[in-house]
PDB file of C-alpha atoms in Angstrom:
ATOM      1  CA  GLY D 939     -56.889  91.237   4.074  1.00  0.00           C
ATOM      2  CA  GLU D 940     -59.240  93.902   5.314  1.00  0.00           C
ATOM      3  CA  ASN D 941     -60.666  93.656   8.830  1.00  0.00           C
ATOM      4  CA  VAL D 942     -63.627  95.755   9.968  1.00  0.00           C
ATOM      5  CA  GLU D 943     -64.628  96.144  13.605  1.00  0.00           C
ATOM      6  CA  GLN D 944     -68.034  97.544  14.524  1.00  0.00           C
ATOM      7  CA  HIS D 945     -69.330  98.882  17.832  1.00  0.00           C
ATOM      8  CA  PRO D 946     -71.580  98.644  19.673  1.00  0.00           C
ATOM      9  CA  SER D 947     -73.157  95.283  18.958  1.00  0.00           C
ATOM     10  CA  THR D 948     -76.453  96.452  20.440  1.00  0.00           C
ATOM     11  CA  LEU D 949     -77.798  99.955  20.906  1.00  0.00           C
ATOM     12  CA  SER D 950     -81.025 101.041  22.524  1.00  0.00           C
ATOM     13  CA  VAL D 951     -82.254 104.634  22.230  1.00  0.00           C
ATOM     14  CA  GLN D 952     -85.415 106.521  22.955  1.00  0.00           C
ATOM     15  CA  GLU D 953     -87.480 107.726  20.039  1.00  0.00           C
ATOM     16  CA  GLY D 954     -86.260 111.126  18.937  1.00  0.00           C
ATOM     17  CA  ASP D 955     -82.736 110.634  20.276  1.00  0.00           C
ATOM     18  CA  SER D 956     -79.648 110.249  18.108  1.00  0.00           C
ATOM     19  CA  ALA D 957     -77.807 106.979  17.464  1.00  0.00           C
ATOM     20  CA  VAL D 958     -74.150 106.591  16.545  1.00  0.00           C
ATOM     21  CA  ILE D 959     -72.494 103.419  15.278  1.00  0.00           C
ATOM     22  CA  LYS D 960     -68.738 103.275  14.805  1.00  0.00           C
ATOM     23  CA  CYS D 961     -66.487 101.165  12.608  1.00  0.00           C
ATOM     24  CA  THR D 962     -62.747 100.871  12.212  1.00  0.00           C
ATOM     25  CA  TYR D 963     -60.915  99.301   9.291  1.00  0.00           C
ATOM     26  CA  SER D 964     -57.409  97.960   8.929  1.00  0.00           C
ATOM     27  CA  ASP D 965     -56.449  98.475   5.272  1.00  0.00           C
ATOM     28  CA  SER D 966     -55.458 102.102   4.757  1.00  0.00           C
ATOM     29  CA  ALA D 967     -55.970 101.624   1.002  1.00  0.00           C
ATOM     30  CA  SER D 968     -59.713 100.947   1.376  1.00  0.00           C
ATOM     31  CA  ASN D 969     -61.651 103.667  -0.378  1.00  0.00           C
ATOM     32  CA  TYR D 970     -65.348 102.808  -0.306  1.00  0.00           C
ATOM     33  CA  PHE D 971     -67.479 102.526   2.849  1.00  0.00           C
ATOM     34  CA  PRO D 972     -71.172 101.620   2.627  1.00  0.00           C
ATOM     35  CA  TRP D 973     -73.731 101.171   5.377  1.00  0.00           C
ATOM     36  CA  TYR D 974     -76.499  98.592   5.049  1.00  0.00           C
ATOM     37  CA  LYS D 975     -79.703  98.215   7.056  1.00  0.00           C
ATOM     38  CA  GLN D 976     -81.233  94.779   7.558  1.00  0.00           C
ATOM     39  CA  GLU D 977     -84.808  94.469   8.749  1.00  0.00           C
ATOM     40  CA  LEU D 978     -86.015  91.254  10.284  1.00  0.00           C
ATOM     41  CA  GLY D 979     -86.364  88.476   7.735  1.00  0.00           C
ATOM     42  CA  LYS D 980     -85.048  90.534   4.832  1.00  0.00           C
ATOM     43  CA  GLY D 981     -81.831  91.071   2.938  1.00  0.00           C
ATOM     44  CA  PRO D 982     -79.639  94.089   3.705  1.00  0.00           C
ATOM     45  CA  GLN D 983     -80.393  97.380   1.970  1.00  0.00           C
ATOM     46  CA  LEU D 984     -77.951 100.202   1.291  1.00  0.00           C
ATOM     47  CA  ILE D 985     -78.795 103.348   3.232  1.00  0.00           C
ATOM     48  CA  ILE D 986     -75.742 105.512   2.651  1.00  0.00           C
ATOM     49  CA  ASP D 987     -72.166 105.216   1.436  1.00  0.00           C
ATOM     50  CA  ILE D 988     -69.045 107.344   1.319  1.00  0.00           C
ATOM     51  CA  ARG D 989     -65.855 107.319  -0.703  1.00  0.00           C
ATOM     52  CA  SER D 990     -62.433 108.116   0.666  1.00  0.00           C
ATOM     53  CA  ASN D 991     -62.206 111.496  -1.031  1.00  0.00           C
ATOM     54  CA  VAL D 992     -65.113 112.788   1.082  1.00  0.00           C
ATOM     55  CA  GLY D 993     -65.160 113.421   4.833  1.00  0.00           C
ATOM     56  CA  GLU D 994     -68.894 113.551   5.445  1.00  0.00           C
ATOM     57  CA  LYS D 995     -72.132 112.783   3.647  1.00  0.00           C
ATOM     58  CA  LYS D 996     -75.713 113.425   4.725  1.00  0.00           C
ATOM     59  CA  ASP D 997     -79.062 112.172   3.551  1.00  0.00           C
ATOM     60  CA  GLN D 998     -81.953 113.572   5.578  1.00  0.00           C
ATOM     61  CA  ARG D 999     -81.662 112.050   9.072  1.00  0.00           C
ATOM     62  CA  ILE D1000     -78.673 109.891   8.214  1.00  0.00           C
ATOM     63  CA  ALA D1001     -75.046 110.957   7.984  1.00  0.00           C
ATOM     64  CA  VAL D1002     -71.733 109.184   7.646  1.00  0.00           C
ATOM     65  CA  THR D1003     -68.347 110.599   8.639  1.00  0.00           C
ATOM     66  CA  LEU D1004     -64.969 109.260   7.604  1.00  0.00           C
ATOM     67  CA  ASN D1005     -61.602 109.832   9.276  1.00  0.00           C
ATOM     68  CA  LYS D1006     -58.973 108.326   6.967  1.00  0.00           C
ATOM     69  CA  THR D1007     -56.091 109.134   9.284  1.00  0.00           C
ATOM     70  CA  ALA D1008     -57.631 107.204  12.148  1.00  0.00           C
ATOM     71  CA  LYS D1009     -59.183 104.634   9.799  1.00  0.00           C
ATOM     72  CA  HIS D1010     -62.639 104.884  11.216  1.00  0.00           C
ATOM     73  CA  PHE D1011     -66.074 105.872  10.000  1.00  0.00           C
ATOM     74  CA  SER D1012     -69.374 106.379  11.755  1.00  0.00           C
ATOM     75  CA  LEU D1013     -73.086 106.310  11.047  1.00  0.00           C
ATOM     76  CA  HIS D1014     -75.217 108.991  12.674  1.00  0.00           C
ATOM     77  CA  ILE D1015     -78.994 108.758  12.799  1.00  0.00           C
ATOM     78  CA  THR D1016     -80.830 111.774  14.194  1.00  0.00           C
ATOM     79  CA  GLU D1017     -84.421 111.992  15.425  1.00  0.00           C
ATOM     80  CA  THR D1018     -84.710 108.225  15.560  1.00  0.00           C
ATOM     81  CA  GLN D1019     -88.050 106.600  14.833  1.00  0.00           C
ATOM     82  CA  PRO D1020     -89.371 103.093  15.580  1.00  0.00           C
ATOM     83  CA  GLU D1021     -88.889 102.133  11.930  1.00  0.00           C
ATOM     84  CA  ASP D1022     -85.152 102.714  12.348  1.00  0.00           C
ATOM     85  CA  SER D1023     -85.059  99.573  14.507  1.00  0.00           C
ATOM     86  CA  ALA D1024     -82.963  97.056  12.551  1.00  0.00           C
ATOM     87  CA  VAL D1025     -79.481  95.600  12.257  1.00  0.00           C
ATOM     88  CA  TYR D1026     -76.939  97.950  10.686  1.00  0.00           C
ATOM     89  CA  PHE D1027     -73.763  96.785   8.966  1.00  0.00           C
ATOM     90  CA  CYS D1028     -70.755  98.833   7.948  1.00  0.00           C
ATOM     91  CA  ALA D1029     -68.367  97.627   5.263  1.00  0.00           C
ATOM     92  CA  ALA D1030     -65.093  98.556   3.610  1.00  0.00           C
ATOM     93  CA  SER D1031     -63.749  97.854   0.155  1.00  0.00           C
ATOM     94  CA  PRO D1032     -60.122  97.948  -0.993  1.00  0.00           C
ATOM     95  CA  PRO D1033     -59.196  99.533  -4.326  1.00  0.00           C
ATOM     96  CA  ALA D1034     -58.435  96.154  -5.890  1.00  0.00           C
ATOM     97  CA  GLY D1035     -62.067  95.182  -5.475  1.00  0.00           C
ATOM     98  CA  GLY D1036     -63.336  98.295  -7.174  1.00  0.00           C
ATOM     99  CA  GLY D1037     -66.007  98.698  -4.519  1.00  0.00           C
ATOM    100  CA  ASN D1038     -67.320  95.207  -5.153  1.00  0.00           C
ATOM    101  CA  LYS D1039     -65.202  93.178  -2.760  1.00  0.00           C
ATOM    102  CA  LEU D1040     -66.737  94.068   0.592  1.00  0.00           C
ATOM    103  CA  THR D1041     -65.652  93.190   4.111  1.00  0.00           C
ATOM    104  CA  PHE D1042     -68.503  93.760   6.562  1.00  0.00           C
ATOM    105  CA  GLY D1043     -68.519  94.527  10.244  1.00  0.00           C
ATOM    106  CA  THR D1044     -70.341  92.221  12.630  1.00  0.00           C
ATOM    107  CA  GLY D1045     -73.464  94.368  12.835  1.00  0.00           C
ATOM    108  CA  THR D1046     -75.279  96.579  15.349  1.00  0.00           C
ATOM    109  CA  GLN D1047     -78.783  95.774  16.545  1.00  0.00           C
ATOM    110  CA  LEU D1048     -80.484  99.146  16.971  1.00  0.00           C
ATOM    111  CA  LYS D1049     -83.671  99.295  19.001  1.00  0.00           C
ATOM    112  CA  VAL D1050     -85.671 102.506  19.103  1.00  0.00           C
ATOM    113  CA  GLU D1051     -87.981 102.525  22.074  1.00  0.00           C
ATOM    114  CA  LEU D1052     -91.199 104.534  22.304  1.00  0.00           C
TER     115      LEU D1052
ATOM    116  CA  GLU Q 139     -90.648  94.323 -10.340  1.00  0.00           C
ATOM    117  CA  ALA Q 140     -86.859  94.689 -10.103  1.00  0.00           C
ATOM    118  CA  GLN Q 141     -85.589  92.013  -7.804  1.00  0.00           C
ATOM    119  CA  VAL Q 142     -83.085  89.331  -6.872  1.00  0.00           C
ATOM    120  CA  THR Q 143     -84.633  85.918  -6.354  1.00  0.00           C
ATOM    121  CA  GLN Q 144     -83.146  82.935  -4.571  1.00  0.00           C
ATOM    122  CA  ASN Q 145     -84.294  79.342  -4.483  1.00  0.00           C
ATOM    123  CA  PRO Q 146     -84.879  77.503  -2.336  1.00  0.00           C
ATOM    124  CA  ARG Q 147     -85.600  79.820   0.593  1.00  0.00           C
ATOM    125  CA  TYR Q 148     -85.152  77.019   3.112  1.00  0.00           C
ATOM    126  CA  LEU Q 149     -83.160  73.809   2.755  1.00  0.00           C
ATOM    127  CA  ILE Q 150     -82.283  70.995   5.131  1.00  0.00           C
ATOM    128  CA  THR Q 151     -79.790  68.487   3.816  1.00  0.00           C
ATOM    129  CA  VAL Q 152     -77.277  65.907   4.981  1.00  0.00           C
ATOM    130  CA  THR Q 153     -73.512  65.997   4.990  1.00  0.00           C
ATOM    131  CA  GLY Q 154     -71.969  65.242   1.620  1.00  0.00           C
ATOM    132  CA  LYS Q 155     -75.083  65.582  -0.543  1.00  0.00           C
ATOM    133  CA  LYS Q 156     -74.383  68.032  -3.344  1.00  0.00           C
ATOM    134  CA  LEU Q 157     -76.705  71.001  -3.572  1.00  0.00           C
ATOM    135  CA  THR Q 158     -77.206  74.149  -5.618  1.00  0.00           C
ATOM    136  CA  VAL Q 159     -78.789  77.401  -4.522  1.00  0.00           C
ATOM    137  CA  THR Q 160     -79.970  79.432  -7.473  1.00  0.00           C
ATOM    138  CA  CYS Q 161     -79.842  83.210  -7.777  1.00  0.00           C
ATOM    139  CA  SER Q 162     -81.390  85.281 -10.526  1.00  0.00           C
ATOM    140  CA  GLN Q 163     -81.699  89.028 -11.106  1.00  0.00           C
ATOM    141  CA  ASN Q 164     -83.845  90.910 -13.613  1.00  0.00           C
ATOM    142  CA  MET Q 165     -82.040  94.253 -13.479  1.00  0.00           C
ATOM    143  CA  ASN Q 166     -79.406  93.521 -16.133  1.00  0.00           C
ATOM    144  CA  HIS Q 167     -76.692  93.960 -13.519  1.00  0.00           C
ATOM    145  CA  GLU Q 168     -73.079  93.191 -14.366  1.00  0.00           C
ATOM    146  CA  TYR Q 169     -72.101  92.342 -10.798  1.00  0.00           C
ATOM    147  CA  MET Q 170     -73.341  89.487  -8.635  1.00  0.00           C
ATOM    148  CA  SER Q 171     -72.130  88.119  -5.321  1.00  0.00           C
ATOM    149  CA  TRP Q 172     -72.791  85.536  -2.627  1.00  0.00           C
ATOM    150  CA  TYR Q 173     -72.566  86.115   1.128  1.00  0.00           C
ATOM    151  CA  ARG Q 174     -73.130  84.028   4.195  1.00  0.00           C
ATOM    152  CA  GLN Q 175     -74.454  85.482   7.437  1.00  0.00           C
ATOM    153  CA  ASP Q 176     -73.681  83.913  10.793  1.00  0.00           C
ATOM    154  CA  PRO Q 177     -74.487  85.195  14.293  1.00  0.00           C
ATOM    155  CA  GLY Q 178     -71.688  87.329  15.651  1.00  0.00           C
ATOM    156  CA  LEU Q 179     -69.778  87.229  12.375  1.00  0.00           C
ATOM    157  CA  GLY Q 180     -71.864  89.504  10.201  1.00  0.00           C
ATOM    158  CA  LEU Q 181     -71.871  89.084   6.444  1.00  0.00           C
ATOM    159  CA  ARG Q 182     -68.922  87.408   4.774  1.00  0.00           C
ATOM    160  CA  GLN Q 183     -68.395  87.419   1.038  1.00  0.00           C
ATOM    161  CA  ILE Q 184     -67.986  84.000  -0.579  1.00  0.00           C
ATOM    162  CA  TYR Q 185     -67.562  84.762  -4.280  1.00  0.00           C
ATOM    163  CA  TYR Q 186     -68.362  87.588  -6.622  1.00  0.00           C
ATOM    164  CA  SER Q 187     -68.598  88.050 -10.366  1.00  0.00           C
ATOM    165  CA  MET Q 188     -67.997  91.174 -12.395  1.00  0.00           C
ATOM    166  CA  ASN Q 189     -69.367  89.723 -15.628  1.00  0.00           C
ATOM    167  CA  VAL Q 190     -70.205  86.528 -17.466  1.00  0.00           C
ATOM    168  CA  GLU Q 191     -67.439  83.928 -17.073  1.00  0.00           C
ATOM    169  CA  VAL Q 192     -65.568  86.179 -14.597  1.00  0.00           C
ATOM    170  CA  THR Q 193     -65.578  85.138 -10.938  1.00  0.00           C
ATOM    171  CA  ASP Q 194     -63.366  86.047  -7.959  1.00  0.00           C
ATOM    172  CA  LYS Q 195     -62.953  84.755  -4.452  1.00  0.00           C
ATOM    173  CA  GLY Q 196     -64.271  86.660  -1.517  1.00  0.00           C
ATOM    174  CA  ASP Q 197     -63.159  86.155   2.060  1.00  0.00           C
ATOM    175  CA  VAL Q 198     -64.582  82.656   2.641  1.00  0.00           C
ATOM    176  CA  PRO Q 199     -64.603  80.698  -0.666  1.00  0.00           C
ATOM    177  CA  GLU Q 200     -63.554  77.310   0.711  1.00  0.00           C
ATOM    178  CA  GLY Q 201     -66.139  74.595   0.145  1.00  0.00           C
ATOM    179  CA  TYR Q 202     -68.122  76.586  -2.424  1.00  0.00           C
ATOM    180  CA  LYS Q 203     -68.232  76.855  -6.199  1.00  0.00           C
ATOM    181  CA  VAL Q 204     -69.962  79.348  -8.443  1.00  0.00           C
ATOM    182  CA  SER Q 205     -70.517  79.815 -12.131  1.00  0.00           C
ATOM    183  CA  ARG Q 206     -71.639  82.745 -14.263  1.00  0.00           C
ATOM    184  CA  LYS Q 207     -72.700  81.393 -17.611  1.00  0.00           C
ATOM    185  CA  GLU Q 208     -75.480  83.917 -18.073  1.00  0.00           C
ATOM    186  CA  LYS Q 209     -75.665  87.502 -16.931  1.00  0.00           C
ATOM    187  CA  ARG Q 210     -78.839  87.044 -14.896  1.00  0.00           C
ATOM    188  CA  ASN Q 211     -77.920  83.840 -13.019  1.00  0.00           C
ATOM    189  CA  PHE Q 212     -75.251  83.115 -10.425  1.00  0.00           C
ATOM    190  CA  PRO Q 213     -75.754  79.721  -8.747  1.00  0.00           C
ATOM    191  CA  LEU Q 214     -73.921  78.713  -5.573  1.00  0.00           C
ATOM    192  CA  ILE Q 215     -72.808  75.096  -5.498  1.00  0.00           C
ATOM    193  CA  LEU Q 216     -71.872  73.075  -2.424  1.00  0.00           C
ATOM    194  CA  GLU Q 217     -70.348  69.881  -3.761  1.00  0.00           C
ATOM    195  CA  SER Q 218     -69.979  68.179  -0.371  1.00  0.00           C
ATOM    196  CA  PRO Q 219     -71.775  70.210   2.291  1.00  0.00           C
ATOM    197  CA  SER Q 220     -70.635  70.001   5.895  1.00  0.00           C
ATOM    198  CA  PRO Q 221     -72.360  71.141   9.109  1.00  0.00           C
ATOM    199  CA  ASN Q 222     -70.131  74.242   9.316  1.00  0.00           C
ATOM    200  CA  GLN Q 223     -71.821  75.467   6.142  1.00  0.00           C
ATOM    201  CA  THR Q 224     -75.109  75.751   7.999  1.00  0.00           C
ATOM    202  CA  SER Q 225     -75.871  79.422   7.544  1.00  0.00           C
ATOM    203  CA  LEU Q 226     -78.087  82.100   6.024  1.00  0.00           C
ATOM    204  CA  TYR Q 227     -77.000  82.814   2.453  1.00  0.00           C
ATOM    205  CA  PHE Q 228     -77.624  85.980   0.480  1.00  0.00           C
ATOM    206  CA  CYS Q 229     -77.177  86.680  -3.190  1.00  0.00           C
ATOM    207  CA  ALA Q 230     -76.702  90.253  -4.338  1.00  0.00           C
ATOM    208  CA  SER Q 231     -76.389  92.105  -7.615  1.00  0.00           C
ATOM    209  CA  GLY Q 232     -75.372  95.583  -8.689  1.00  0.00           C
ATOM    210  CA  LEU Q 233     -74.065  97.805 -11.441  1.00  0.00           C
ATOM    211  CA  GLY Q 234     -70.517  96.954 -10.396  1.00  0.00           C
ATOM    212  CA  GLY Q 235     -69.209 100.463 -10.231  1.00  0.00           C
ATOM    213  CA  THR Q 236     -70.790 102.013 -13.282  1.00  0.00           C
ATOM    214  CA  GLY Q 237     -71.887 105.058 -11.314  1.00  0.00           C
ATOM    215  CA  SER Q 238     -72.801 103.083  -8.205  1.00  0.00           C
ATOM    216  CA  TYR Q 239     -71.523 100.290  -6.034  1.00  0.00           C
ATOM    217  CA  GLU Q 240     -74.916  99.685  -4.443  1.00  0.00           C
ATOM    218  CA  GLN Q 241     -75.728  96.012  -4.027  1.00  0.00           C
ATOM    219  CA  TYR Q 242     -79.290  94.710  -4.117  1.00  0.00           C
ATOM    220  CA  PHE Q 243     -79.785  91.692  -1.907  1.00  0.00           C
ATOM    221  CA  GLY Q 244     -82.107  88.748  -2.330  1.00  0.00           C
ATOM    222  CA  PRO Q 245     -84.370  87.483   0.481  1.00  0.00           C
ATOM    223  CA  GLY Q 246     -81.915  84.868   1.707  1.00  0.00           C
ATOM    224  CA  THR Q 247     -81.678  81.069   1.803  1.00  0.00           C
ATOM    225  CA  ARG Q 248     -81.499  79.361   5.155  1.00  0.00           C
ATOM    226  CA  LEU Q 249     -79.424  76.203   4.841  1.00  0.00           C
ATOM    227  CA  THR Q 250     -79.111  73.516   7.496  1.00  0.00           C
ATOM    228  CA  VAL Q 251     -76.603  70.683   7.020  1.00  0.00           C
ATOM    229  CA  THR Q 252     -76.995  67.760   9.424  1.00  0.00           C
TER     230      THR Q 252
END
C-alpha cells in the first residue's frame, strides 16, 4: 500500500518567515494530495490540496508543489503568523480510492515565534 | 450549523467490553470515514463508506467494525477492545468526490482501554 513520509517533525520559525514542509509518497499511481491543519484540541481541517495533473497551487499565503517524477510534494507558507502554529499533515490517495482512501504522513508541529 | 458530531468525547473502558462510538453529520454527505491518531504515527484510516450499505477497509481495520445503515450516521464498533486500541479517534465526512474530496472532521473521541 501507499506510504507517506513527512519532514520535519517539528519546525520553528520567526513570525514573517517562510515555512516549508516536505512529503514523499511511494505509490506512483497516487493522484490526490491534500494538506490538513490541526489546531490543538480540534479535528484536522483541509487547507489546500492538489491533483496529479497540476504542478503547483496557491491560495494566498499557502502554496503546494508536486513533483510526480520524484514522488514528493511540499507545503509552503509565506509570511507566517502566530495563528499558523499547528500540526500539519500531508496525505496521498491512490486512484482506486477515488480521493477518499487517504494515507497520511506523521505530521509536522509548526511553531511560529513572535 | 454544518458539523460532524461524535459521542462520547471521552471514554475509559476495560479490555473486552464492547463499545460503540457514534458519528453523525448534518451535511447530507455521501462519504464518511473513521481515523485513529497516535503520537508519532499521524492519522490512520480505519474504515470508510462511500454510501449507505457500502463500506471499505482503510489501512488499520483490524479489531473494528462499522455500519452505514443511514446516510447521516456511521458508528464505530469495538467488539472486544484491547489496550492497543487506546487512541484518539476522528470521524470525517465529505462529498466523496462530487467536485471535492475535502473531508470535514469531527472533534474527536479520546478512548482509553485498561
